[in-house]
mmCIF file of C-alpha atoms (C1' of nucleotides) in Angstrom:
data_model
loop_
_atom_site.group_PDB
_atom_site.id
_atom_site.type_symbol
_atom_site.label_atom_id
_atom_site.label_comp_id
_atom_site.label_asym_id
_atom_site.label_seq_id
_atom_site.Cartn_x
_atom_site.Cartn_y
_atom_site.Cartn_z
ATOM 1 C CA MET Q 1 0.000 0.000 0.000
ATOM 2 C CA GLN Q 2 1.201 3.500 -0.710
ATOM 3 C CA THR Q 3 1.619 6.062 2.045
ATOM 4 C CA VAL Q 4 -1.595 7.607 3.264
ATOM 5 C CA GLU Q 5 -0.615 10.826 1.576
ATOM 6 C CA LYS Q 6 -0.133 9.262 -1.837
ATOM 7 C CA LEU Q 7 -3.180 7.135 -1.348
ATOM 8 C CA THR Q 8 -5.378 10.201 -1.024
ATOM 9 C CA ASP Q 9 -4.127 11.324 -4.429
ATOM 10 C CA THR Q 10 -4.964 7.942 -5.897
ATOM 11 C CA LEU Q 11 -8.471 8.191 -4.502
ATOM 12 C CA LYS Q 12 -8.904 11.671 -5.930
ATOM 13 C CA ASN Q 13 -7.705 10.493 -9.326
ATOM 14 C CA ASN Q 14 -10.386 7.832 -9.200
ATOM 15 C CA ARG Q 15 -13.088 10.281 -8.147
ATOM 16 C CA LEU Q 16 -13.368 8.544 -4.813
ATOM 17 C CA LYS Q 17 -13.946 10.533 -1.673
ATOM 18 C CA ILE Q 18 -11.693 10.969 1.269
ATOM 19 C CA THR Q 19 -13.582 10.603 4.509
ATOM 20 C CA PRO Q 20 -12.344 10.585 8.100
ATOM 21 C CA GLN Q 21 -13.318 6.938 8.430
ATOM 22 C CA ARG Q 22 -11.338 5.987 5.356
ATOM 23 C CA LEU Q 23 -8.331 7.959 6.500
ATOM 24 C CA MET Q 24 -8.429 6.134 9.791
ATOM 25 C CA ILE Q 25 -8.617 2.764 8.036
ATOM 26 C CA PHE Q 26 -5.634 3.790 5.912
ATOM 27 C CA LYS Q 27 -3.692 4.738 9.019
ATOM 28 C CA VAL Q 28 -4.485 1.426 10.651
ATOM 29 C CA LEU Q 29 -3.213 -0.395 7.584
ATOM 30 C CA GLU Q 30 -0.129 1.725 6.924
ATOM 31 C CA ASN Q 31 3.008 -0.276 7.712
ATOM 32 C CA ASN Q 32 0.850 -2.878 9.371
ATOM 33 C CA THR Q 33 2.444 -6.327 9.232
ATOM 34 C CA SER Q 34 -0.074 -8.043 11.509
ATOM 35 C CA HIS Q 35 -2.435 -9.134 8.701
ATOM 36 C CA PRO Q 36 -5.543 -7.858 10.460
ATOM 37 C CA SER Q 37 -9.009 -9.230 9.934
ATOM 38 C CA ALA Q 38 -11.941 -6.914 9.203
ATOM 39 C CA GLU Q 39 -12.930 -7.087 12.834
ATOM 40 C CA GLU Q 40 -9.483 -6.095 14.063
ATOM 41 C CA ILE Q 41 -9.533 -3.087 11.786
ATOM 42 C CA TYR Q 42 -13.070 -2.278 12.866
ATOM 43 C CA LYS Q 43 -12.112 -2.287 16.535
ATOM 44 C CA LYS Q 44 -9.189 0.069 15.982
ATOM 45 C CA VAL Q 45 -11.193 2.481 13.890
ATOM 46 C CA LYS Q 46 -14.038 2.345 16.393
ATOM 47 C CA LYS Q 47 -11.769 3.738 19.109
ATOM 48 C CA VAL Q 48 -11.562 6.997 17.185
ATOM 49 C CA TYR Q 49 -14.904 6.871 15.375
ATOM 50 C CA PRO Q 50 -17.228 4.962 17.693
ATOM 51 C CA SER Q 51 -20.091 5.037 15.226
ATOM 52 C CA VAL Q 52 -18.177 3.427 12.373
ATOM 53 C CA SER Q 53 -19.854 0.398 10.858
ATOM 54 C CA PHE Q 54 -18.662 -2.903 9.480
ATOM 55 C CA THR Q 55 -20.207 -1.834 6.192
ATOM 56 C CA THR Q 56 -17.703 0.976 5.899
ATOM 57 C CA ILE Q 57 -14.810 -1.276 6.828
ATOM 58 C CA TYR Q 58 -15.725 -3.925 4.294
ATOM 59 C CA LYS Q 59 -16.541 -1.420 1.560
ATOM 60 C CA THR Q 60 -13.286 0.429 2.061
ATOM 61 C CA LEU Q 61 -11.278 -2.792 2.085
ATOM 62 C CA GLU Q 62 -13.003 -3.783 -1.129
ATOM 63 C CA THR Q 63 -12.115 -0.437 -2.672
ATOM 64 C CA LEU Q 64 -8.478 -0.750 -1.599
ATOM 65 C CA ARG Q 65 -8.306 -4.267 -2.964
ATOM 66 C CA ASP Q 66 -9.823 -3.195 -6.274
ATOM 67 C CA LEU Q 67 -7.258 -0.406 -6.483
ATOM 68 C CA GLY Q 68 -4.560 -3.017 -5.899
ATOM 69 C CA GLU Q 69 -3.466 -1.308 -2.708
ATOM 70 C CA ILE Q 70 -3.981 -4.282 -0.423
ATOM 71 C CA LYS Q 71 -4.214 -8.034 -0.740
ATOM 72 C CA GLU Q 72 -6.977 -10.187 0.623
ATOM 73 C CA LEU Q 73 -5.422 -13.246 2.226
ATOM 74 C CA THR Q 74 -7.138 -16.604 2.037
ATOM 75 C CA ILE Q 75 -4.998 -18.535 4.468
ATOM 76 C CA ASP Q 76 -7.025 -18.630 7.670
ATOM 77 C CA LYS Q 77 -9.949 -20.996 7.324
ATOM 78 C CA ASP Q 78 -12.119 -18.864 9.584
ATOM 79 C CA ARG Q 79 -11.878 -15.395 8.119
ATOM 80 C CA LYS Q 80 -10.158 -13.166 5.611
ATOM 81 C CA HIS Q 81 -7.117 -11.128 6.486
ATOM 82 C CA TYR Q 82 -5.806 -8.018 4.813
ATOM 83 C CA ASP Q 83 -2.236 -7.223 3.881
ATOM 84 C CA PRO Q 84 -1.049 -3.753 2.865
ATOM 85 C CA ASP Q 85 2.251 -5.273 1.728
ATOM 86 C CA ILE Q 86 1.599 -6.129 -1.893
ATOM 87 C CA SER Q 87 5.191 -7.110 -2.683
ATOM 88 C CA VAL Q 88 5.896 -10.767 -3.403
ATOM 89 C CA HIS Q 89 6.169 -12.594 -0.130
ATOM 90 C CA HIS Q 90 4.633 -15.504 1.676
ATOM 91 C CA HIS Q 91 3.090 -16.416 4.994
ATOM 92 C CA PHE Q 92 3.318 -18.715 7.927
ATOM 93 C CA ILE Q 93 0.182 -19.278 9.953
ATOM 94 C CA CYS Q 94 0.440 -20.696 13.447
ATOM 95 C CA SER Q 95 -2.110 -23.417 13.985
ATOM 96 C CA ASP Q 96 -2.092 -22.583 17.673
ATOM 97 C CA CYS Q 97 -2.439 -18.794 18.014
ATOM 98 C CA ARG Q 98 -3.620 -18.284 14.376
ATOM 99 C CA GLU Q 99 -1.112 -15.450 13.969
ATOM 100 C CA ILE Q 100 0.141 -14.871 10.453
ATOM 101 C CA TYR Q 101 3.826 -14.081 9.926
ATOM 102 C CA ASP Q 102 5.543 -12.752 6.842
ATOM 103 C CA ILE Q 103 8.068 -14.950 5.105
ATOM 104 C CA HIS Q 104 10.473 -13.066 2.875
ATOM 105 C CA GLU Q 105 12.877 -15.701 1.685
ATOM 106 C CA ALA Q 106 15.293 -16.064 -1.155
ATOM 107 C CA PHE Q 107 14.214 -19.587 -1.953
ATOM 108 C CA THR Q 108 11.081 -18.306 -3.584
ATOM 109 C CA ALA Q 109 13.281 -17.427 -6.539
ATOM 110 C CA ASN Q 110 13.668 -21.148 -7.104
ATOM 111 C CA ILE Q 111 10.087 -21.460 -8.154
ATOM 112 C CA LYS Q 112 10.052 -21.395 -11.876
ATOM 113 C CA LEU Q 113 6.844 -21.812 -13.711
ATOM 114 C CA ASP Q 114 7.186 -24.941 -15.747
ATOM 115 C CA ASP Q 115 6.269 -24.780 -19.414
ATOM 116 C CA SER Q 116 3.561 -27.355 -18.887
ATOM 117 C CA LEU Q 117 2.071 -25.086 -16.273
ATOM 118 C CA ARG Q 118 2.240 -22.092 -18.591
ATOM 119 C CA LYS Q 119 0.461 -24.052 -21.291
ATOM 120 C CA ASP Q 120 -2.551 -24.930 -19.189
ATOM 121 C CA PHE Q 121 -2.842 -21.835 -17.077
ATOM 122 C CA SER Q 122 -2.254 -18.145 -17.318
ATOM 123 C CA VAL Q 123 -0.607 -17.699 -13.928
ATOM 124 C CA SER Q 124 -0.842 -14.222 -12.490
ATOM 125 C CA GLY Q 125 0.722 -14.998 -9.150
ATOM 126 C CA PHE Q 126 1.234 -17.503 -6.432
ATOM 127 C CA GLN Q 127 1.403 -17.591 -2.720
ATOM 128 C CA ILE Q 128 2.979 -20.047 -0.348
ATOM 129 C CA SER Q 129 1.280 -20.779 2.954
ATOM 130 C CA PHE Q 130 3.426 -22.435 5.575
ATOM 131 C CA PHE Q 131 1.712 -24.280 8.375
ATOM 132 C CA GLY Q 132 2.959 -25.226 11.800
ATOM 133 C CA VAL Q 133 3.487 -23.744 15.227
ATOM 134 C CA CYS Q 134 5.324 -20.516 15.920
ATOM 135 C CA SER Q 135 8.156 -20.369 18.463
ATOM 136 C CA LYS Q 136 6.052 -18.344 20.861
ATOM 137 C CA CYS Q 137 3.488 -21.117 21.034
ATOM 138 C CA SER Q 138 5.920 -24.038 20.980
ATOM 139 C CA ASN Q 139 7.763 -22.499 23.915
ATOM 140 C CA SER Q 140 4.659 -21.981 25.974
ATOM 141 C CA ASP Q 141 3.677 -25.571 25.263
ATOM 142 C CA ARG Q 142 6.531 -26.777 27.417
ATOM 143 C CA PHE Q 143 5.014 -25.511 30.633
ATOM 144 C CA MET R 1 -7.377 -41.081 1.109
ATOM 145 C CA GLN R 2 -7.242 -44.835 1.265
ATOM 146 C CA THR R 3 -9.558 -46.998 -0.790
ATOM 147 C CA VAL R 4 -13.086 -47.257 0.563
ATOM 148 C CA GLU R 5 -12.359 -50.836 1.548
ATOM 149 C CA LYS R 6 -9.306 -49.979 3.619
ATOM 150 C CA LEU R 7 -11.039 -46.930 5.002
ATOM 151 C CA THR R 8 -13.769 -49.067 6.529
ATOM 152 C CA ASP R 9 -11.068 -50.970 8.403
ATOM 153 C CA THR R 10 -9.586 -47.733 9.668
ATOM 154 C CA LEU R 11 -12.985 -46.674 10.928
ATOM 155 C CA LYS R 12 -13.502 -49.998 12.669
ATOM 156 C CA ASN R 13 -10.097 -49.728 14.308
ATOM 157 C CA ASN R 14 -11.149 -46.355 15.656
ATOM 158 C CA ARG R 15 -14.487 -47.665 16.896
ATOM 159 C CA LEU R 16 -16.279 -45.494 14.384
ATOM 160 C CA LYS R 17 -19.355 -46.731 12.619
ATOM 161 C CA ILE R 18 -19.842 -47.482 8.989
ATOM 162 C CA THR R 19 -23.128 -46.106 7.762
ATOM 163 C CA PRO R 20 -24.591 -46.005 4.263
ATOM 164 C CA GLN R 21 -24.277 -42.209 4.241
ATOM 165 C CA ARG R 22 -20.612 -42.377 5.146
ATOM 166 C CA LEU R 23 -19.926 -45.036 2.565
ATOM 167 C CA MET R 24 -21.531 -42.840 -0.053
ATOM 168 C CA ILE R 25 -19.429 -39.862 1.001
ATOM 169 C CA PHE R 26 -16.338 -42.047 0.768
ATOM 170 C CA LYS R 27 -17.315 -43.154 -2.715
ATOM 171 C CA VAL R 28 -17.838 -39.578 -3.810
ATOM 172 C CA LEU R 29 -14.379 -38.683 -2.546
ATOM 173 C CA GLU R 30 -12.516 -41.756 -3.814
ATOM 174 C CA ASN R 31 -10.200 -40.783 -6.667
ATOM 175 C CA ASN R 32 -11.916 -37.422 -6.823
ATOM 176 C CA THR R 33 -9.603 -34.732 -8.135
ATOM 177 C CA SER R 34 -12.242 -32.010 -8.406
ATOM 178 C CA HIS R 35 -11.700 -30.602 -4.904
ATOM 179 C CA PRO R 36 -15.400 -30.566 -4.045
ATOM 180 C CA SER R 37 -16.998 -28.247 -1.548
ATOM 181 C CA ALA R 38 -19.288 -29.572 1.157
ATOM 182 C CA GLU R 39 -22.275 -28.605 -0.950
ATOM 183 C CA GLU R 40 -21.025 -30.477 -3.991
ATOM 184 C CA ILE R 41 -20.564 -33.597 -1.893
ATOM 185 C CA TYR R 42 -23.965 -33.062 -0.312
ATOM 186 C CA LYS R 43 -25.682 -32.884 -3.695
ATOM 187 C CA LYS R 44 -24.078 -36.098 -4.905
ATOM 188 C CA VAL R 45 -24.906 -38.000 -1.741
ATOM 189 C CA LYS R 46 -28.434 -36.611 -1.800
ATOM 190 C CA LYS R 47 -29.097 -38.276 -5.153
ATOM 191 C CA VAL R 48 -28.781 -41.662 -3.462
ATOM 192 C CA TYR R 49 -29.856 -40.717 0.067
ATOM 193 C CA PRO R 50 -32.327 -37.871 -0.381
ATOM 194 C CA SER R 51 -32.723 -37.347 3.339
ATOM 195 C CA VAL R 52 -29.029 -36.835 4.040
ATOM 196 C CA SER R 53 -28.218 -33.663 5.910
ATOM 197 C CA PHE R 54 -25.424 -31.132 5.790
ATOM 198 C CA THR R 55 -24.695 -32.079 9.385
ATOM 199 C CA THR R 56 -23.706 -35.559 8.296
ATOM 200 C CA ILE R 57 -21.593 -34.248 5.453
ATOM 201 C CA TYR R 58 -19.708 -31.805 7.652
ATOM 202 C CA LYS R 59 -19.318 -34.273 10.517
ATOM 203 C CA THR R 60 -17.998 -36.978 8.239
ATOM 204 C CA LEU R 61 -15.589 -34.592 6.546
ATOM 205 C CA GLU R 62 -14.382 -33.526 9.976
ATOM 206 C CA THR R 63 -13.857 -37.164 10.937
ATOM 207 C CA LEU R 64 -11.950 -37.893 7.743
ATOM 208 C CA ARG R 65 -9.801 -34.817 8.240
ATOM 209 C CA ASP R 66 -9.057 -35.791 11.840
ATOM 210 C CA LEU R 67 -8.067 -39.243 10.646
ATOM 211 C CA GLY R 68 -5.723 -37.595 8.159
ATOM 212 C CA GLU R 69 -7.587 -39.101 5.250
ATOM 213 C CA ILE R 70 -8.448 -35.853 3.521
ATOM 214 C CA LYS R 71 -7.191 -32.295 3.485
ATOM 215 C CA GLU R 72 -9.283 -29.211 4.003
ATOM 216 C CA LEU R 73 -8.241 -26.633 1.427
ATOM 217 C CA THR R 74 -8.215 -22.957 2.291
ATOM 218 C CA ILE R 75 -7.693 -21.516 -1.140
ATOM 219 C CA ASP R 76 -11.119 -20.363 -2.251
ATOM 220 C CA LYS R 77 -12.154 -17.257 -0.380
ATOM 221 C CA ASP R 78 -15.800 -18.263 -0.415
ATOM 222 C CA ARG R 79 -15.802 -21.794 0.939
ATOM 223 C CA LYS R 80 -13.721 -24.742 1.970
ATOM 224 C CA HIS R 81 -12.853 -27.508 -0.404
ATOM 225 C CA TYR R 82 -11.876 -31.069 0.346
ATOM 226 C CA ASP R 83 -9.078 -33.080 -1.180
ATOM 227 C CA PRO R 84 -8.732 -36.845 -0.782
ATOM 228 C CA ASP R 85 -5.224 -36.636 -2.250
ATOM 229 C CA ILE R 86 -3.048 -36.091 0.788
ATOM 230 C CA SER R 87 0.257 -36.426 -1.050
ATOM 231 C CA VAL R 88 2.388 -33.300 -1.387
ATOM 232 C CA HIS R 89 1.068 -31.258 -4.232
ATOM 233 C CA HIS R 90 -0.240 -27.806 -4.935
ATOM 234 C CA HIS R 91 -3.121 -26.041 -6.560
ATOM 235 C CA PHE R 92 -4.136 -23.573 -9.171
ATOM 236 C CA ILE R 93 -7.430 -21.773 -8.726
ATOM 237 C CA CYS R 94 -9.068 -20.081 -11.681
ATOM 238 C CA SER R 95 -10.289 -16.640 -10.752
ATOM 239 C CA ASP R 96 -12.939 -16.946 -13.422
ATOM 240 C CA CYS R 97 -14.625 -20.355 -12.996
ATOM 241 C CA ARG R 98 -13.240 -20.939 -9.461
ATOM 242 C CA GLU R 99 -12.167 -24.428 -10.423
ATOM 243 C CA ILE R 100 -9.201 -25.836 -8.544
ATOM 244 C CA TYR R 101 -6.598 -27.837 -10.458
ATOM 245 C CA ASP R 102 -3.833 -30.021 -9.091
ATOM 246 C CA ILE R 103 -0.252 -28.997 -9.693
ATOM 247 C CA HIS R 104 2.224 -31.842 -9.354
ATOM 248 C CA GLU R 105 5.503 -30.291 -10.315
ATOM 249 C CA ALA R 106 9.126 -31.124 -9.805
ATOM 250 C CA PHE R 107 10.045 -27.558 -8.913
ATOM 251 C CA THR R 108 8.532 -27.960 -5.496
ATOM 252 C CA ALA R 109 11.688 -29.873 -4.629
ATOM 253 C CA ASN R 110 13.499 -26.554 -4.916
ATOM 254 C CA ILE R 111 11.801 -25.224 -1.844
ATOM 255 C CA LYS R 112 14.165 -25.749 1.005
ATOM 256 C CA LEU R 113 13.255 -24.533 4.389
ATOM 257 C CA ASP R 114 15.806 -21.937 5.295
ATOM 258 C CA ASP R 115 17.513 -22.241 8.664
ATOM 259 C CA SER R 116 16.157 -18.868 9.714
ATOM 260 C CA LEU R 117 12.696 -20.180 8.997
ATOM 261 C CA ARG R 118 13.344 -23.322 11.018
ATOM 262 C CA LYS R 119 14.523 -21.247 13.931
ATOM 263 C CA ASP R 120 11.366 -19.179 14.206
ATOM 264 C CA PHE R 121 8.797 -21.740 13.224
ATOM 265 C CA SER R 122 8.169 -25.426 13.485
ATOM 266 C CA VAL R 123 6.952 -25.958 9.949
ATOM 267 C CA SER R 124 4.744 -28.974 9.449
ATOM 268 C CA GLY R 125 3.891 -28.339 5.841
ATOM 269 C CA PHE R 126 3.287 -25.819 3.152
ATOM 270 C CA GLN R 127 1.044 -25.339 0.232
ATOM 271 C CA ILE R 128 1.417 -23.259 -2.881
ATOM 272 C CA SER R 129 -1.644 -21.624 -4.360
ATOM 273 C CA PHE R 130 -1.333 -20.412 -7.924
ATOM 274 C CA PHE R 131 -3.744 -17.780 -9.140
ATOM 275 C CA GLY R 132 -4.797 -16.865 -12.623
ATOM 276 C CA VAL R 133 -7.143 -17.979 -15.370
ATOM 277 C CA CYS R 134 -7.368 -21.519 -16.704
ATOM 278 C CA SER R 135 -7.121 -22.239 -20.422
ATOM 279 C CA LYS R 136 -10.789 -23.155 -20.598
ATOM 280 C CA CYS R 137 -11.760 -19.692 -19.385
ATOM 281 C CA SER R 138 -9.114 -17.730 -21.287
ATOM 282 C CA ASN R 139 -10.269 -19.411 -24.513
ATOM 283 C CA SER R 140 -13.912 -18.656 -23.940
ATOM 284 C CA ASP R 141 -12.955 -15.048 -23.216
ATOM 285 C CA ARG R 142 -12.060 -14.583 -26.844
ATOM 286 C CA PHE R 143 -15.637 -14.851 -28.067
ATOM 287 C "C1'" DA J 1 -25.852 20.240 -6.996
ATOM 288 C "C1'" DT J 2 -24.147 15.996 -7.720
ATOM 289 C "C1'" DT J 3 -22.482 11.844 -6.478
ATOM 290 C "C1'" DT J 4 -20.244 8.912 -3.367
ATOM 291 C "C1'" DG J 5 -19.890 7.193 1.365
ATOM 292 C "C1'" DT J 6 -21.957 5.943 5.762
ATOM 293 C "C1'" DG J 7 -24.535 3.301 8.917
ATOM 294 C "C1'" DC J 8 -28.449 0.729 10.196
ATOM 295 C "C1'" DA J 9 -30.967 -3.315 9.780
ATOM 296 C "C1'" DA J 10 -31.648 -7.251 7.462
ATOM 297 C "C1'" DA J 11 -30.199 -10.813 4.596
ATOM 298 C "C1'" DA J 12 -27.142 -14.161 2.674
ATOM 299 C "C1'" DC J 13 -23.927 -17.688 3.219
ATOM 300 C "C1'" DC J 14 -21.229 -21.203 5.117
ATOM 301 C "C1'" DT J 15 -20.509 -23.936 9.030
ATOM 302 C "C1'" DT J 16 -21.431 -25.562 13.702
ATOM 303 C "C1'" DT J 17 -24.221 -27.090 17.595
ATOM 304 C "C1'" DG J 18 -28.009 -28.992 20.738
ATOM 305 C "C1'" DC J 19 -30.885 -32.513 21.012
ATOM 306 C "C1'" DA J 20 -34.072 -36.264 20.226
ATOM 307 C "C1'" DT J 21 -34.185 -40.249 17.389
ATOM 308 C "C1'" DT J 22 -32.175 -43.819 14.710
ATOM 309 C "C1'" DG J 23 -29.056 -47.229 13.610
ATOM 310 C "C1'" DA J 24 -24.546 -49.835 13.882
ATOM 311 C "C1'" DC J 25 -22.138 -52.839 16.589
ATOM 312 C "C1'" DG H 1 -27.894 -52.618 25.215
ATOM 313 C "C1'" DT H 2 -24.539 -49.322 24.344
ATOM 314 C "C1'" DC H 3 -22.616 -45.818 22.031
ATOM 315 C "C1'" DA H 4 -22.017 -43.333 17.875
ATOM 316 C "C1'" DA H 5 -24.323 -41.235 13.837
ATOM 317 C "C1'" DT H 6 -28.148 -38.924 11.775
ATOM 318 C "C1'" DG H 7 -31.130 -35.174 10.797
ATOM 319 C "C1'" DC H 8 -33.742 -31.317 12.082
ATOM 320 C "C1'" DA H 9 -33.905 -26.806 13.591
ATOM 321 C "C1'" DA H 10 -31.602 -23.226 15.384
ATOM 322 C "C1'" DA H 11 -27.635 -20.622 16.181
ATOM 323 C "C1'" DG H 12 -23.070 -18.606 15.146
ATOM 324 C "C1'" DG H 13 -19.920 -15.989 12.630
ATOM 325 C "C1'" DT H 14 -18.448 -13.542 8.596
ATOM 326 C "C1'" DT H 15 -19.555 -10.825 4.768
ATOM 327 C "C1'" DT H 16 -22.920 -8.532 1.710
ATOM 328 C "C1'" DT H 17 -26.893 -5.725 0.440
ATOM 329 C "C1'" DG H 18 -30.891 -2.321 0.265
ATOM 330 C "C1'" DC H 19 -31.906 1.959 1.450
ATOM 331 C "C1'" DA H 20 -32.319 6.488 3.573
ATOM 332 C "C1'" DC H 21 -29.446 9.986 5.158
ATOM 333 C "C1'" DA H 22 -25.042 12.425 5.490
ATOM 334 C "C1'" DA H 23 -20.990 14.206 3.754
ATOM 335 C "C1'" DA H 24 -17.429 15.193 0.223
ATOM 336 C "C1'" DT H 25 -16.482 17.301 -3.980
#
DNA sequence: ATTTGTGCAAAACCTTTGCATTGAC
DNA sequence: GTCAATGCAAAGGTTTTGCACAAAT
């Protein structure tokens, strides 16, 4: 996602309106690496704008996704998560605490799209989901 | 997933009961590479057992997953899909028709778990989701 | 003034659960 | 006879939608 400042320009260029609620959602997402769910964003925005609705959260997230500013993550079986980091990277989800961690690793360069794959599919991207238990949870398991 | 025959033994060994509904669900899943959703399984079972319920479908899928016989796929943002092929492989989901295809490719061998990754996480598995449009859909787009 | 965004309430979905009944063993 | 499975209805949780009103441009 761009900076909030640049993002407001992008909205203007698309004849979209800049509202306090939206600005707050942008601020919550800016530099956010916690992969929040809609509810987590809602709760944070609600602290500043108590009357904000889920409708606004979902609509704004949809708008940001359509602008290509954020990515909707389908990795948690229970709910969607949102990622303002649209660069190529992958995720680890802890089966215990459900937290999602970023994985920026060099090995991803080793994934070459095979010709047979190219023939059958027009691949626009891929995403690796790692499963397991994070060190925080595996440590606490010992006690 | 094992063959239906072997699966019945596994159930017996776990003191689980073999019912006509379950057998039908097993048959629907056996050698099924279409990654069906619960509803798709429900519809097929319903043709033979019209009074079958979603409860039975979901409960049986849960049992099979807990036995390690099938995998629950979190790749489609709208619903879960079920895969009786528990061998290591990956998937391509068409953003147009939502169909999920298997990807069995040699390049997956190139993914080595980095030491830094091993240090922070106890990785039990990973799964690559490819996104894009399948050839069926990209062909039909032309008309 | 126009047009988009907001928020409420309700709906739409998918999935799970409580419970009485049925059926497998 | 015992215990697990089934099926119904209801509930739960997430996400979407219709619509009137508010706010941004």
